[in-house]
PDB file of C-alpha atoms in Angstrom:
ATOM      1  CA  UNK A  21       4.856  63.992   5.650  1.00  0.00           C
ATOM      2  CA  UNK A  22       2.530  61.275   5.210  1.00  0.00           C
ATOM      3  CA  UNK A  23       1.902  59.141   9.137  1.00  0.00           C
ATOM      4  CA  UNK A  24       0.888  55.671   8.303  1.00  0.00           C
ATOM      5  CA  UNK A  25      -1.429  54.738  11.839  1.00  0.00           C
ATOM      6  CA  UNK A  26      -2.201  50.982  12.351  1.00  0.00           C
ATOM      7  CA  UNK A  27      -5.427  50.230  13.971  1.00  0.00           C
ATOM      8  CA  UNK A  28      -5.372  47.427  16.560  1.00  0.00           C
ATOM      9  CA  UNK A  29      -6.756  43.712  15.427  1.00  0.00           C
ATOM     10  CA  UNK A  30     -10.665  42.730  15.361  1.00  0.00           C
ATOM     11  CA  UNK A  31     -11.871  40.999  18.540  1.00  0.00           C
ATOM     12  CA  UNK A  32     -14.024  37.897  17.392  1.00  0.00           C
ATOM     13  CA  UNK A  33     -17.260  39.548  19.122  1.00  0.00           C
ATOM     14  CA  UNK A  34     -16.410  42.608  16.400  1.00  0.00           C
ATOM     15  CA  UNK A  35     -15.625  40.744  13.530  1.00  0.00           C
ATOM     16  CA  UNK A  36     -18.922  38.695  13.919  1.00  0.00           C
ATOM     17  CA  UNK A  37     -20.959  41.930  14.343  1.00  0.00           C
ATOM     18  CA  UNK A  38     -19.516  43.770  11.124  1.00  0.00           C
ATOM     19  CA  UNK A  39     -19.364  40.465   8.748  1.00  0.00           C
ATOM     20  CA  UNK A  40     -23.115  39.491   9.763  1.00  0.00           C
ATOM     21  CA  UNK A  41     -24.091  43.611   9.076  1.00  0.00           C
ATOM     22  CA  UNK A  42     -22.740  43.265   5.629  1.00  0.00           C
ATOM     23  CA  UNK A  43     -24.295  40.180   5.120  1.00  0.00           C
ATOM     24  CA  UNK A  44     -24.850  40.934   0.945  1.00  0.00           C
ATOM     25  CA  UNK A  45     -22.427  43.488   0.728  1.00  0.00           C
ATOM     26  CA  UNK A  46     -19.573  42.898  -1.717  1.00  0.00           C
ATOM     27  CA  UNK A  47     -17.880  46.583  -1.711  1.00  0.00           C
ATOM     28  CA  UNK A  48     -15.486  47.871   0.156  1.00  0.00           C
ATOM     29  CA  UNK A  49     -12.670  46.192   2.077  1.00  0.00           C
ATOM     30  CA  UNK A  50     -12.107  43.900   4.826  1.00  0.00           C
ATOM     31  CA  UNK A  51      -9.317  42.953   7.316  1.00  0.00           C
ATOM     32  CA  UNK A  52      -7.704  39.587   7.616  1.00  0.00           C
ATOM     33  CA  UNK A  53      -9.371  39.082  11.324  1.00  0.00           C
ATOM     34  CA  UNK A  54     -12.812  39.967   9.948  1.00  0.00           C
ATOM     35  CA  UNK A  55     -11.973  37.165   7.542  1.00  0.00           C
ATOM     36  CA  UNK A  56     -10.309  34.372   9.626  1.00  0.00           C
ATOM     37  CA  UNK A  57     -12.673  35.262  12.586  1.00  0.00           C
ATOM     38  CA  UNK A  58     -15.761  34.597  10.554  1.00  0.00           C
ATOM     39  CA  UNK A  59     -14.132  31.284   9.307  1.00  0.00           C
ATOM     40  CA  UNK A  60     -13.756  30.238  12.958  1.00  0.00           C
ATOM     41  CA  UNK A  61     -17.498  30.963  13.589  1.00  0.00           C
ATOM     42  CA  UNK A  62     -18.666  29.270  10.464  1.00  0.00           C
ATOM     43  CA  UNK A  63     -17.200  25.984  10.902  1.00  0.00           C
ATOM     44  CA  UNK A  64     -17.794  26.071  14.680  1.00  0.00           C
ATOM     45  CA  UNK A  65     -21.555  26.512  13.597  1.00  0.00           C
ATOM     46  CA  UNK A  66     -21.486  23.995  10.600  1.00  0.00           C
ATOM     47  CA  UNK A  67     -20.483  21.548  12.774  1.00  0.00           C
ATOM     48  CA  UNK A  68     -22.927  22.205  15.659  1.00  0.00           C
ATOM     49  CA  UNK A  69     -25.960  22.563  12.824  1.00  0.00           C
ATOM     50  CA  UNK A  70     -24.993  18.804  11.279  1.00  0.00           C
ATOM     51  CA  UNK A  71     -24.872  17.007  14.751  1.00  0.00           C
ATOM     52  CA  UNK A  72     -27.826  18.988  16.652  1.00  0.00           C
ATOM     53  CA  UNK A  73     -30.035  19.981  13.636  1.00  0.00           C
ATOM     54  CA  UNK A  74     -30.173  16.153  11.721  1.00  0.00           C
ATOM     55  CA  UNK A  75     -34.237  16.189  11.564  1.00  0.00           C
ATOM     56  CA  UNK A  76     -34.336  19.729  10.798  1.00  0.00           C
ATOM     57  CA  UNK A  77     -32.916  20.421   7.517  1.00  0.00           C
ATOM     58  CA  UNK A  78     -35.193  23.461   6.344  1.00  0.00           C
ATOM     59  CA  UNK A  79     -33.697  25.226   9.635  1.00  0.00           C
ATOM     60  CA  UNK A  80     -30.301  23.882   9.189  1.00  0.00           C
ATOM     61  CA  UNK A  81     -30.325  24.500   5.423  1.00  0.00           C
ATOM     62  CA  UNK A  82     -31.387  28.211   5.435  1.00  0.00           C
ATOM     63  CA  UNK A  83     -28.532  29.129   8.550  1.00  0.00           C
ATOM     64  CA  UNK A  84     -25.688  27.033   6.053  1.00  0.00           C
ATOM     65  CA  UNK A  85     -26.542  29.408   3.526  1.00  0.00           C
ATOM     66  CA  UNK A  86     -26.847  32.405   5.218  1.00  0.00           C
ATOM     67  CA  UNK A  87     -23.348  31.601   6.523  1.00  0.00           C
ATOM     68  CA  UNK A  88     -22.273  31.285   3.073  1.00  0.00           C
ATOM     69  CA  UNK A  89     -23.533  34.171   1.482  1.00  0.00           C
ATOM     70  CA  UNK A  90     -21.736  36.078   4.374  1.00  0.00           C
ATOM     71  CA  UNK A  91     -18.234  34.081   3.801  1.00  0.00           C
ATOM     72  CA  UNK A  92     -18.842  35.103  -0.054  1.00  0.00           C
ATOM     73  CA  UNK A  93     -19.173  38.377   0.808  1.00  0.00           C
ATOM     74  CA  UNK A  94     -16.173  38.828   3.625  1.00  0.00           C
ATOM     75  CA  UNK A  95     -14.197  37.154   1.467  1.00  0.00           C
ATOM     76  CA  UNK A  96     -14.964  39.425  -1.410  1.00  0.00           C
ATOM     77  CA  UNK A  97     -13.777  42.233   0.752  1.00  0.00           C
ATOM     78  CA  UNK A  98     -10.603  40.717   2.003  1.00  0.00           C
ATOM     79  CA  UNK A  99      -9.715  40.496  -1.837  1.00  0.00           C
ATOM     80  CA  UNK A 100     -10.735  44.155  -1.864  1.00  0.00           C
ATOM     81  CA  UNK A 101      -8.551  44.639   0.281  1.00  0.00           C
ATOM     82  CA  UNK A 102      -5.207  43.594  -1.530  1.00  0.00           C
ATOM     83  CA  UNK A 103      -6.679  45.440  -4.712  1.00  0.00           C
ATOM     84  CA  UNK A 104      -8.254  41.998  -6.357  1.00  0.00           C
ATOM     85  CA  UNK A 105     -11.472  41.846  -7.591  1.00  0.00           C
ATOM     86  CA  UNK A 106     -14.159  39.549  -6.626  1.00  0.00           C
ATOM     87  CA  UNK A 107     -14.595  37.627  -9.753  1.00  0.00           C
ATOM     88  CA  UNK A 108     -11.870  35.224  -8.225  1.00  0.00           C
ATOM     89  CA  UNK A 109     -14.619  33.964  -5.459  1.00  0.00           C
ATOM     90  CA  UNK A 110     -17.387  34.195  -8.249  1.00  0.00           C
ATOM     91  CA  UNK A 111     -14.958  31.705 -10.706  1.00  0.00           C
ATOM     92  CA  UNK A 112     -14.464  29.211  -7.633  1.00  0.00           C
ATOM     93  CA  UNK A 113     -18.359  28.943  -7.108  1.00  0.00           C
ATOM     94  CA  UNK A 114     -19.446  28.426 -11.250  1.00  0.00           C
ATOM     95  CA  UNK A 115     -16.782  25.973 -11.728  1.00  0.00           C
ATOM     96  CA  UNK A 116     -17.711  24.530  -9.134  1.00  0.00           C
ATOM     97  CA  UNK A 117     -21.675  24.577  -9.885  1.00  0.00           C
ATOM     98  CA  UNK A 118     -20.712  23.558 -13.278  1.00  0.00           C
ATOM     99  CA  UNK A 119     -18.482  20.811 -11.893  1.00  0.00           C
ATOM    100  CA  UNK A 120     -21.417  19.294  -9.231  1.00  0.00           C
ATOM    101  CA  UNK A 121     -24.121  19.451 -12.135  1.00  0.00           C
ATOM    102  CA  UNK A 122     -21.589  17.498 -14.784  1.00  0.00           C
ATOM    103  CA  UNK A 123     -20.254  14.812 -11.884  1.00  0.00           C
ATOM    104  CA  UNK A 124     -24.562  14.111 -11.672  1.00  0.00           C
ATOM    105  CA  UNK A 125     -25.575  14.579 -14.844  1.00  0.00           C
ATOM    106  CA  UNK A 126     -22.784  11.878 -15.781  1.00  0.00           C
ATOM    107  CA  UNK A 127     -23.983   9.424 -13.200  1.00  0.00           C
ATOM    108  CA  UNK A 128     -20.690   9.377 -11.645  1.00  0.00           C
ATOM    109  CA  UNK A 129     -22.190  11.111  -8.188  1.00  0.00           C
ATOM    110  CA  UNK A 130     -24.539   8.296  -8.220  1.00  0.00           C
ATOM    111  CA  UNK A 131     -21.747   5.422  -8.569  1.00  0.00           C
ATOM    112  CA  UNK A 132     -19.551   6.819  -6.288  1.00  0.00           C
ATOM    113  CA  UNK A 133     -22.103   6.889  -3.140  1.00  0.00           C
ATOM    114  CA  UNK A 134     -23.384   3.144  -3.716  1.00  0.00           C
ATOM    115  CA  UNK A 135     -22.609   1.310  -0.451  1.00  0.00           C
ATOM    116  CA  UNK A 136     -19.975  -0.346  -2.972  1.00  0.00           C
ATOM    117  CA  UNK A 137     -18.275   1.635  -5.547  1.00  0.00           C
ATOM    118  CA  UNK A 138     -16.721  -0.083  -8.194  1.00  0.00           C
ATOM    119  CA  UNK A 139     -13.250   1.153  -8.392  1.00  0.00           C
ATOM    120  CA  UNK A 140     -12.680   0.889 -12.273  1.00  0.00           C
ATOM    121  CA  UNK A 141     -15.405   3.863 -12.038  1.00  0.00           C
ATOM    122  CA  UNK A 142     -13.111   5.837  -9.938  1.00  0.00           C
ATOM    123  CA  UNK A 143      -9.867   5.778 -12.308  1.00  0.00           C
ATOM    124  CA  UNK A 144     -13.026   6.202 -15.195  1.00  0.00           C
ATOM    125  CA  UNK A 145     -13.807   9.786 -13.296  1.00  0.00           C
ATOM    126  CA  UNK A 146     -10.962  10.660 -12.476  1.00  0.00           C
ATOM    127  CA  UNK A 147      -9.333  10.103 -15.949  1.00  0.00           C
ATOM    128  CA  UNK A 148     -12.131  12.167 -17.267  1.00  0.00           C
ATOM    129  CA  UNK A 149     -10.839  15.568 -18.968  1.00  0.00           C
ATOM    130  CA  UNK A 150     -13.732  17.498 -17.845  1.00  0.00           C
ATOM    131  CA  UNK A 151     -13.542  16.485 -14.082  1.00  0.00           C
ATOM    132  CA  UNK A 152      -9.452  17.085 -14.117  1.00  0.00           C
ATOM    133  CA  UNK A 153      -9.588  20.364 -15.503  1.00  0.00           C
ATOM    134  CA  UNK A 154     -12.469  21.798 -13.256  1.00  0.00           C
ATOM    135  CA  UNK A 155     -10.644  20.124 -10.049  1.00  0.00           C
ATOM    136  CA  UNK A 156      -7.221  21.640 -11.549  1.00  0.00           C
ATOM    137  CA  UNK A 157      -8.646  25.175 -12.037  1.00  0.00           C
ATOM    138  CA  UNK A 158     -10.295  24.828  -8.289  1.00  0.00           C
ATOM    139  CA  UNK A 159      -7.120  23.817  -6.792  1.00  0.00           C
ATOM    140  CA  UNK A 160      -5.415  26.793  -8.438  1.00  0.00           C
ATOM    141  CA  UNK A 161      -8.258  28.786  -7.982  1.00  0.00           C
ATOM    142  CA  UNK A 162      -9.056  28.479  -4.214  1.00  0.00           C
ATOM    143  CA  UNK A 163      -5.113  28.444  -3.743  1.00  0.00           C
ATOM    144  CA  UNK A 164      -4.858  31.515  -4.777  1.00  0.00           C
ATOM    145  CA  UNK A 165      -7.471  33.029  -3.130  1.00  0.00           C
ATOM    146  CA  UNK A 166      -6.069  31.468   0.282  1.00  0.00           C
ATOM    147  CA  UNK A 167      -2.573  32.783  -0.376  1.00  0.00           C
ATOM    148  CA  UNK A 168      -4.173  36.637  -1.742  1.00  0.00           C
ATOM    149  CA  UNK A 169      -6.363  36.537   1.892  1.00  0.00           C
ATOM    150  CA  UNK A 170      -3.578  35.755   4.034  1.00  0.00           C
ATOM    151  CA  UNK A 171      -1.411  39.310   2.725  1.00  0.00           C
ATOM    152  CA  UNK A 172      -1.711  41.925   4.479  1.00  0.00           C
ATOM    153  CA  UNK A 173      -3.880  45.024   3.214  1.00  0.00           C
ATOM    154  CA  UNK A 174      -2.282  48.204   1.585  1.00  0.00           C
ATOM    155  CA  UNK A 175      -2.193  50.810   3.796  1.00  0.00           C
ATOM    156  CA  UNK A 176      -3.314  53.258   0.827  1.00  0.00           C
ATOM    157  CA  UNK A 177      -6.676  53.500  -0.751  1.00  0.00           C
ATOM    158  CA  UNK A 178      -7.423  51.558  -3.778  1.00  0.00           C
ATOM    159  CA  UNK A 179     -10.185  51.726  -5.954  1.00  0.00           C
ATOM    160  CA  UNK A 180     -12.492  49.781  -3.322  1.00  0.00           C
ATOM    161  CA  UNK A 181     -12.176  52.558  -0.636  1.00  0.00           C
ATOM    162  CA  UNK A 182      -9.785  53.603   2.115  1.00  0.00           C
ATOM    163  CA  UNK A 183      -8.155  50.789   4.123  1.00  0.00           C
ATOM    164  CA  UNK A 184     -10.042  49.537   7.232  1.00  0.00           C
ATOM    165  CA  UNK A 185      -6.889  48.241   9.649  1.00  0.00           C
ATOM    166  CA  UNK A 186      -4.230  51.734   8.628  1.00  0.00           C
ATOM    167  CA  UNK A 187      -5.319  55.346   8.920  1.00  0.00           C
ATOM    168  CA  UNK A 188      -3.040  57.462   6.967  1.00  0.00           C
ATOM    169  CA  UNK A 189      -2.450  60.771   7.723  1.00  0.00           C
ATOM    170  CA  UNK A 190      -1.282  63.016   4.903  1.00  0.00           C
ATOM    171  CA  UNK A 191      -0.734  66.112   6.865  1.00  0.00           C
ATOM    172  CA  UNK A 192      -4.414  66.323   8.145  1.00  0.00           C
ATOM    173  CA  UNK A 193      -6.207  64.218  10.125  1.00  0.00           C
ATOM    174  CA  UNK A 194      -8.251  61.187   7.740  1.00  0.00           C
ATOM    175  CA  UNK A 195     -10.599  59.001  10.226  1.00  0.00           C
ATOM    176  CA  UNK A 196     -11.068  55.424   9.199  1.00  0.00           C
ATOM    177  CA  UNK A 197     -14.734  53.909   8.656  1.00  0.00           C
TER     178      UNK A 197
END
């Protein structure tokens, strides 16, 4: 008879702790209060790092993308979780690499952030096949990945290891990491 055992949620002190200890690493799997947790603590410190760190952006610059990598990576997990693979984070961040170099290379970037735009440039962008099919294919994109990190984990393993929030007990006693 196989016991399904759920273990109780992350506090935000633990979720910190294990997200900022697997800081590059993209295997294994992650719960949904490791995730959301994280989020809470990166925007918290985004915000305090743009109002408190203007004049030092080599300090405030290296923290943002420390934070990052560690989102990338948590949120690689969560998809871990629910059996997806990470290439869904890694297709959000070329498109939108890809998307940042073409909207400067164009000159657009530049002629949106004069102190007064012309707005025939705007409807120019925004009619622009490139630009709507990169902002389509984020929107899906990043959708997807919202809706795939909200599910809850299977309680099995999959092929990214056992599940962190559900021990199951097949007859004999299995610990979880």
């Amino acid at each position: 008879m196989e016991d399904i055992v759920r273990l109780p949620q992350m506090s935000f002190g633990e979720s910190v702790k294990t997200v900022l200890s697997k800081l590059t690493d993209f295997k294994g799997r992650a719960r949904r209060s490791e995730l959301w947790w994280f989020w809470l603590l990166y925007a918290v410190v985004s915000v305090v790092l743009n109002l408190s760190l203007a004049g030092m952006q080599v300090v405030s610059s290296v923290v943002s993308m420390l934070l990052l990598l560690s989102i990338c990576s948590v949120t690689v997990r969560r998809l871990h979780d629910r059996g997806h693979g990470g290439w869904w984070v890694a297709a959000s961040i070329i498109i939108n690499i890809l998307y940042n170099i073409y909207m400067s290379s164009t000159g657009y970037l530049e002629a949106m952030t004069t102190v007064n735009p012309d707005p025939s440039i705007a409807v120019k962008i925004m009619s622009d096949p490139i630009v709507m099919t990169s902002m389509l294919l984020l929107f899906f994109l990043n959708i997807s990945i919202l809706v795939f990190c909200v599910m809850d984990g299977k309680p099995e393993e999959n092929k990214y290891g056992p599940s962190p929030k559900y021990i199951v007990n097949n007859g004999d006693f299995q610990e979880s990491k």
